[in-house]
């Protein structure tokens, strides 16, 4: 199982920014897809952002224009830059992945491997 380790969470005030990082034990993006999910208390986990080997991206409507997903292949690291944070962004954020096998990295339903999560708390 590929190991995914997140970092970068914390507490900020509304309007602030955070950058999450996720390092993978195996990172060959042509074969392994990675993305970001979040789960707030009392809510289901939802896809936040994902990217594929061609640089295409997909975002949840609630974060479009505020969050940016990116990757550094040389460092085996995926990032999520979160700007203009809102209290409703408060959640546990998870890095996720799956073995591509011809499937789309941009389909949140394909993800089946999860990191331990990092907490993001946004106060008003």
mmCIF file with all atom_site columns, C-alpha atoms in Angstrom:
data_model
loop_
_atom_site.group_PDB
_atom_site.id
_atom_site.type_symbol
_atom_site.label_atom_id
_atom_site.label_alt_id
_atom_site.label_comp_id
_atom_site.label_asym_id
_atom_site.label_entity_id
_atom_site.label_seq_id
_atom_site.pdbx_PDB_ins_code
_atom_site.Cartn_x
_atom_site.Cartn_y
_atom_site.Cartn_z
_atom_site.occupancy
_atom_site.B_iso_or_equiv
_atom_site.pdbx_formal_charge
_atom_site.auth_seq_id
_atom_site.auth_comp_id
_atom_site.auth_asym_id
_atom_site.auth_atom_id
_atom_site.pdbx_PDB_model_num
ATOM 1   C CA . UNK A 1 1   ? 0.000   0.000  0.000   1.00 0.00 ? 1   UNK A CA 1
ATOM 2   C CA . UNK A 1 2   ? 1.347   3.429  -0.928  1.00 0.00 ? 2   UNK A CA 1
ATOM 3   C CA . UNK A 1 3   ? 2.000   5.602  2.113   1.00 0.00 ? 3   UNK A CA 1
ATOM 4   C CA . UNK A 1 4   ? 0.630   9.138  2.031   1.00 0.00 ? 4   UNK A CA 1
ATOM 5   C CA . UNK A 1 5   ? 1.725   11.669 4.646   1.00 0.00 ? 5   UNK A CA 1
ATOM 6   C CA . UNK A 1 6   ? 0.065   15.075 4.950   1.00 0.00 ? 6   UNK A CA 1
ATOM 7   C CA . UNK A 1 7   ? 1.382   18.164 6.667   1.00 0.00 ? 7   UNK A CA 1
ATOM 8   C CA . UNK A 1 8   ? 0.655   21.858 6.841   1.00 0.00 ? 8   UNK A CA 1
ATOM 9   C CA . UNK A 1 9   ? -2.679  22.044 8.606   1.00 0.00 ? 9   UNK A CA 1
ATOM 10  C CA . UNK A 1 10  ? -3.376  24.481 11.388  1.00 0.00 ? 10  UNK A CA 1
ATOM 11  C CA . UNK A 1 11  ? -5.621  27.225 12.659  1.00 0.00 ? 11  UNK A CA 1
ATOM 12  C CA . UNK A 1 12  ? -6.139  30.496 10.830  1.00 0.00 ? 12  UNK A CA 1
ATOM 13  C CA . UNK A 1 13  ? -8.595  33.338 10.791  1.00 0.00 ? 13  UNK A CA 1
ATOM 14  C CA . UNK A 1 14  ? -11.058 33.781 7.977   1.00 0.00 ? 14  UNK A CA 1
ATOM 15  C CA . UNK A 1 15  ? -9.366  35.262 4.928   1.00 0.00 ? 15  UNK A CA 1
ATOM 16  C CA . UNK A 1 16  ? -6.060  33.635 5.747   1.00 0.00 ? 16  UNK A CA 1
ATOM 17  C CA . UNK A 1 17  ? -4.050  31.062 3.839   1.00 0.00 ? 17  UNK A CA 1
ATOM 18  C CA . UNK A 1 18  ? -2.526  27.649 4.412   1.00 0.00 ? 18  UNK A CA 1
ATOM 19  C CA . UNK A 1 19  ? -0.580  25.266 2.230   1.00 0.00 ? 19  UNK A CA 1
ATOM 20  C CA . UNK A 1 20  ? -0.975  21.552 2.677   1.00 0.00 ? 20  UNK A CA 1
ATOM 21  C CA . UNK A 1 21  ? 1.638   19.083 1.516   1.00 0.00 ? 21  UNK A CA 1
ATOM 22  C CA . UNK A 1 22  ? 1.414   15.371 0.852   1.00 0.00 ? 22  UNK A CA 1
ATOM 23  C CA . UNK A 1 23  ? 4.412   13.159 0.320   1.00 0.00 ? 23  UNK A CA 1
ATOM 24  C CA . UNK A 1 24  ? 3.982   9.755  -1.272  1.00 0.00 ? 24  UNK A CA 1
ATOM 25  C CA . UNK A 1 25  ? 6.189   6.737  -0.793  1.00 0.00 ? 25  UNK A CA 1
ATOM 26  C CA . UNK A 1 26  ? 5.742   5.932  -4.483  1.00 0.00 ? 26  UNK A CA 1
ATOM 27  C CA . UNK A 1 27  ? 5.121   8.695  -6.915  1.00 0.00 ? 27  UNK A CA 1
ATOM 28  C CA . UNK A 1 28  ? 4.960   7.927  -10.564 1.00 0.00 ? 28  UNK A CA 1
ATOM 29  C CA . UNK A 1 29  ? 2.128   10.146 -11.611 1.00 0.00 ? 29  UNK A CA 1
ATOM 30  C CA . UNK A 1 30  ? 1.500   8.338  -14.841 1.00 0.00 ? 30  UNK A CA 1
ATOM 31  C CA . UNK A 1 31  ? 0.589   5.277  -12.758 1.00 0.00 ? 31  UNK A CA 1
ATOM 32  C CA . UNK A 1 32  ? -0.647  6.706  -9.444  1.00 0.00 ? 32  UNK A CA 1
ATOM 33  C CA . UNK A 1 33  ? -3.183  9.468  -9.030  1.00 0.00 ? 33  UNK A CA 1
ATOM 34  C CA . UNK A 1 34  ? -3.295  11.804 -6.034  1.00 0.00 ? 34  UNK A CA 1
ATOM 35  C CA . UNK A 1 35  ? -5.808  14.327 -4.816  1.00 0.00 ? 35  UNK A CA 1
ATOM 36  C CA . UNK A 1 36  ? -7.234  16.105 -1.777  1.00 0.00 ? 36  UNK A CA 1
ATOM 37  C CA . UNK A 1 37  ? -10.373 15.366 0.193   1.00 0.00 ? 37  UNK A CA 1
ATOM 38  C CA . UNK A 1 38  ? -11.875 16.782 3.357   1.00 0.00 ? 38  UNK A CA 1
ATOM 39  C CA . UNK A 1 39  ? -14.356 15.769 5.988   1.00 0.00 ? 39  UNK A CA 1
ATOM 40  C CA . UNK A 1 40  ? -16.044 18.136 8.373   1.00 0.00 ? 40  UNK A CA 1
ATOM 41  C CA . UNK A 1 41  ? -17.645 16.958 11.583  1.00 0.00 ? 41  UNK A CA 1
ATOM 42  C CA . UNK A 1 42  ? -21.041 15.487 10.864  1.00 0.00 ? 42  UNK A CA 1
ATOM 43  C CA . UNK A 1 43  ? -20.550 15.542 7.095   1.00 0.00 ? 43  UNK A CA 1
ATOM 44  C CA . UNK A 1 44  ? -19.467 13.048 4.489   1.00 0.00 ? 44  UNK A CA 1
ATOM 45  C CA . UNK A 1 45  ? -15.994 13.145 3.031   1.00 0.00 ? 45  UNK A CA 1
ATOM 46  C CA . UNK A 1 46  ? -15.862 15.162 -0.159  1.00 0.00 ? 46  UNK A CA 1
ATOM 47  C CA . UNK A 1 47  ? -13.394 15.605 -2.975  1.00 0.00 ? 47  UNK A CA 1
ATOM 48  C CA . UNK A 1 48  ? -11.667 18.971 -2.924  1.00 0.00 ? 48  UNK A CA 1
ATOM 49  C CA . UNK A 1 49  ? -9.136  18.901 -5.763  1.00 0.00 ? 49  UNK A CA 1
ATOM 50  C CA . UNK A 1 50  ? -7.304  16.511 -8.040  1.00 0.00 ? 50  UNK A CA 1
ATOM 51  C CA . UNK A 1 51  ? -4.845  16.725 -10.888 1.00 0.00 ? 51  UNK A CA 1
ATOM 52  C CA . UNK A 1 52  ? -3.617  14.375 -13.581 1.00 0.00 ? 52  UNK A CA 1
ATOM 53  C CA . UNK A 1 53  ? -0.285  13.791 -15.322 1.00 0.00 ? 53  UNK A CA 1
ATOM 54  C CA . UNK A 1 54  ? -1.207  16.301 -18.037 1.00 0.00 ? 54  UNK A CA 1
ATOM 55  C CA . UNK A 1 55  ? -1.743  19.063 -15.473 1.00 0.00 ? 55  UNK A CA 1
ATOM 56  C CA . UNK A 1 56  ? -5.501  19.128 -15.783 1.00 0.00 ? 56  UNK A CA 1
ATOM 57  C CA . UNK A 1 57  ? -7.319  19.849 -12.549 1.00 0.00 ? 57  UNK A CA 1
ATOM 58  C CA . UNK A 1 58  ? -10.727 19.488 -10.991 1.00 0.00 ? 58  UNK A CA 1
ATOM 59  C CA . UNK A 1 59  ? -12.057 21.357 -7.970  1.00 0.00 ? 59  UNK A CA 1
ATOM 60  C CA . UNK A 1 60  ? -15.110 21.228 -5.790  1.00 0.00 ? 60  UNK A CA 1
ATOM 61  C CA . UNK A 1 61  ? -17.366 24.168 -6.596  1.00 0.00 ? 61  UNK A CA 1
ATOM 62  C CA . UNK A 1 62  ? -17.007 25.468 -3.059  1.00 0.00 ? 62  UNK A CA 1
ATOM 63  C CA . UNK A 1 63  ? -13.243 25.995 -3.414  1.00 0.00 ? 63  UNK A CA 1
ATOM 64  C CA . UNK A 1 64  ? -12.893 27.114 -7.035  1.00 0.00 ? 64  UNK A CA 1
ATOM 65  C CA . UNK A 1 65  ? -10.905 30.317 -7.324  1.00 0.00 ? 65  UNK A CA 1
ATOM 66  C CA . UNK A 1 66  ? -9.544  29.976 -3.777  1.00 0.00 ? 66  UNK A CA 1
ATOM 67  C CA . UNK A 1 67  ? -7.664  26.657 -3.711  1.00 0.00 ? 67  UNK A CA 1
ATOM 68  C CA . UNK A 1 68  ? -4.924  25.520 -6.057  1.00 0.00 ? 68  UNK A CA 1
ATOM 69  C CA . UNK A 1 69  ? -3.591  21.987 -6.393  1.00 0.00 ? 69  UNK A CA 1
ATOM 70  C CA . UNK A 1 70  ? -0.087  21.409 -7.661  1.00 0.00 ? 70  UNK A CA 1
ATOM 71  C CA . UNK A 1 71  ? 2.630   18.770 -7.632  1.00 0.00 ? 71  UNK A CA 1
ATOM 72  C CA . UNK A 1 72  ? 6.381   18.598 -7.548  1.00 0.00 ? 72  UNK A CA 1
ATOM 73  C CA . UNK A 1 73  ? 7.384   15.373 -9.236  1.00 0.00 ? 73  UNK A CA 1
ATOM 74  C CA . UNK A 1 74  ? 11.013  15.699 -8.191  1.00 0.00 ? 74  UNK A CA 1
ATOM 75  C CA . UNK A 1 75  ? 9.975   15.787 -4.525  1.00 0.00 ? 75  UNK A CA 1
ATOM 76  C CA . UNK A 1 76  ? 7.140   13.248 -4.780  1.00 0.00 ? 76  UNK A CA 1
ATOM 77  C CA . UNK A 1 77  ? 4.926   15.879 -3.216  1.00 0.00 ? 77  UNK A CA 1
ATOM 78  C CA . UNK A 1 78  ? 1.403   17.121 -3.822  1.00 0.00 ? 78  UNK A CA 1
ATOM 79  C CA . UNK A 1 79  ? 0.302   20.531 -2.570  1.00 0.00 ? 79  UNK A CA 1
ATOM 80  C CA . UNK A 1 80  ? -2.928  22.320 -1.851  1.00 0.00 ? 80  UNK A CA 1
ATOM 81  C CA . UNK A 1 81  ? -2.648  26.090 -1.586  1.00 0.00 ? 81  UNK A CA 1
ATOM 82  C CA . UNK A 1 82  ? -5.690  27.401 0.239   1.00 0.00 ? 82  UNK A CA 1
ATOM 83  C CA . UNK A 1 83  ? -6.400  31.131 0.111   1.00 0.00 ? 83  UNK A CA 1
ATOM 84  C CA . UNK A 1 84  ? -9.305  33.249 1.312   1.00 0.00 ? 84  UNK A CA 1
ATOM 85  C CA . UNK A 1 85  ? -10.197 30.575 3.814   1.00 0.00 ? 85  UNK A CA 1
ATOM 86  C CA . UNK A 1 86  ? -13.687 30.528 5.249   1.00 0.00 ? 86  UNK A CA 1
ATOM 87  C CA . UNK A 1 87  ? -15.027 28.996 8.469   1.00 0.00 ? 87  UNK A CA 1
ATOM 88  C CA . UNK A 1 88  ? -16.861 26.430 6.332   1.00 0.00 ? 88  UNK A CA 1
ATOM 89  C CA . UNK A 1 89  ? -13.475 25.156 5.116   1.00 0.00 ? 89  UNK A CA 1
ATOM 90  C CA . UNK A 1 90  ? -12.859 23.800 8.603   1.00 0.00 ? 90  UNK A CA 1
ATOM 91  C CA . UNK A 1 91  ? -12.332 20.052 8.257   1.00 0.00 ? 91  UNK A CA 1
ATOM 92  C CA . UNK A 1 92  ? -9.866  17.223 8.371   1.00 0.00 ? 92  UNK A CA 1
ATOM 93  C CA . UNK A 1 93  ? -8.043  17.259 5.056   1.00 0.00 ? 93  UNK A CA 1
ATOM 94  C CA . UNK A 1 94  ? -6.839  14.018 3.540   1.00 0.00 ? 94  UNK A CA 1
ATOM 95  C CA . UNK A 1 95  ? -4.413  13.268 0.801   1.00 0.00 ? 95  UNK A CA 1
ATOM 96  C CA . UNK A 1 96  ? -5.675  10.376 -1.272  1.00 0.00 ? 96  UNK A CA 1
ATOM 97  C CA . UNK A 1 97  ? -4.529  8.217  -4.133  1.00 0.00 ? 97  UNK A CA 1
ATOM 98  C CA . UNK A 1 98  ? -5.157  5.190  -6.298  1.00 0.00 ? 98  UNK A CA 1
ATOM 99  C CA . UNK A 1 99  ? -3.391  3.085  -8.885  1.00 0.00 ? 99  UNK A CA 1
ATOM 100 C CA . UNK A 1 100 ? -4.476  4.559  -12.151 1.00 0.00 ? 100 UNK A CA 1
ATOM 101 C CA . UNK A 1 101 ? -4.945  1.442  -14.352 1.00 0.00 ? 101 UNK A CA 1
ATOM 102 C CA . UNK A 1 102 ? -6.396  3.597  -17.112 1.00 0.00 ? 102 UNK A CA 1
ATOM 103 C CA . UNK A 1 103 ? -8.888  5.433  -14.918 1.00 0.00 ? 103 UNK A CA 1
ATOM 104 C CA . UNK A 1 104 ? -9.183  9.201  -14.654 1.00 0.00 ? 104 UNK A CA 1
ATOM 105 C CA . UNK A 1 105 ? -7.325  11.001 -11.885 1.00 0.00 ? 105 UNK A CA 1
ATOM 106 C CA . UNK A 1 106 ? -10.033 13.664 -12.056 1.00 0.00 ? 106 UNK A CA 1
ATOM 107 C CA . UNK A 1 107 ? -12.835 11.358 -10.897 1.00 0.00 ? 107 UNK A CA 1
ATOM 108 C CA . UNK A 1 108 ? -13.090 11.590 -7.107  1.00 0.00 ? 108 UNK A CA 1
ATOM 109 C CA . UNK A 1 109 ? -14.871 8.233  -6.939  1.00 0.00 ? 109 UNK A CA 1
ATOM 110 C CA . UNK A 1 110 ? -11.696 6.388  -7.963  1.00 0.00 ? 110 UNK A CA 1
ATOM 111 C CA . UNK A 1 111 ? -9.723  7.295  -4.839  1.00 0.00 ? 111 UNK A CA 1
ATOM 112 C CA . UNK A 1 112 ? -9.257  4.473  -2.348  1.00 0.00 ? 112 UNK A CA 1
ATOM 113 C CA . UNK A 1 113 ? -6.051  5.085  -0.396  1.00 0.00 ? 113 UNK A CA 1
ATOM 114 C CA . UNK A 1 114 ? -5.890  7.726  2.343   1.00 0.00 ? 114 UNK A CA 1
ATOM 115 C CA . UNK A 1 115 ? -3.362  9.513  4.449   1.00 0.00 ? 115 UNK A CA 1
ATOM 116 C CA . UNK A 1 116 ? -3.851  10.070 8.159   1.00 0.00 ? 116 UNK A CA 1
ATOM 117 C CA . UNK A 1 117 ? -5.250  13.572 7.643   1.00 0.00 ? 117 UNK A CA 1
ATOM 118 C CA . UNK A 1 118 ? -4.332  17.054 8.788   1.00 0.00 ? 118 UNK A CA 1
ATOM 119 C CA . UNK A 1 119 ? -6.736  19.366 10.583  1.00 0.00 ? 119 UNK A CA 1
ATOM 120 C CA . UNK A 1 120 ? -7.604  22.787 9.179   1.00 0.00 ? 120 UNK A CA 1
ATOM 121 C CA . UNK A 1 121 ? -9.557  25.133 11.425  1.00 0.00 ? 121 UNK A CA 1
ATOM 122 C CA . UNK A 1 122 ? -10.759 28.522 10.222  1.00 0.00 ? 122 UNK A CA 1
ATOM 123 C CA . UNK A 1 123 ? -12.165 30.935 12.761  1.00 0.00 ? 123 UNK A CA 1
ATOM 124 C CA . UNK A 1 124 ? -14.433 33.864 11.973  1.00 0.00 ? 124 UNK A CA 1
#
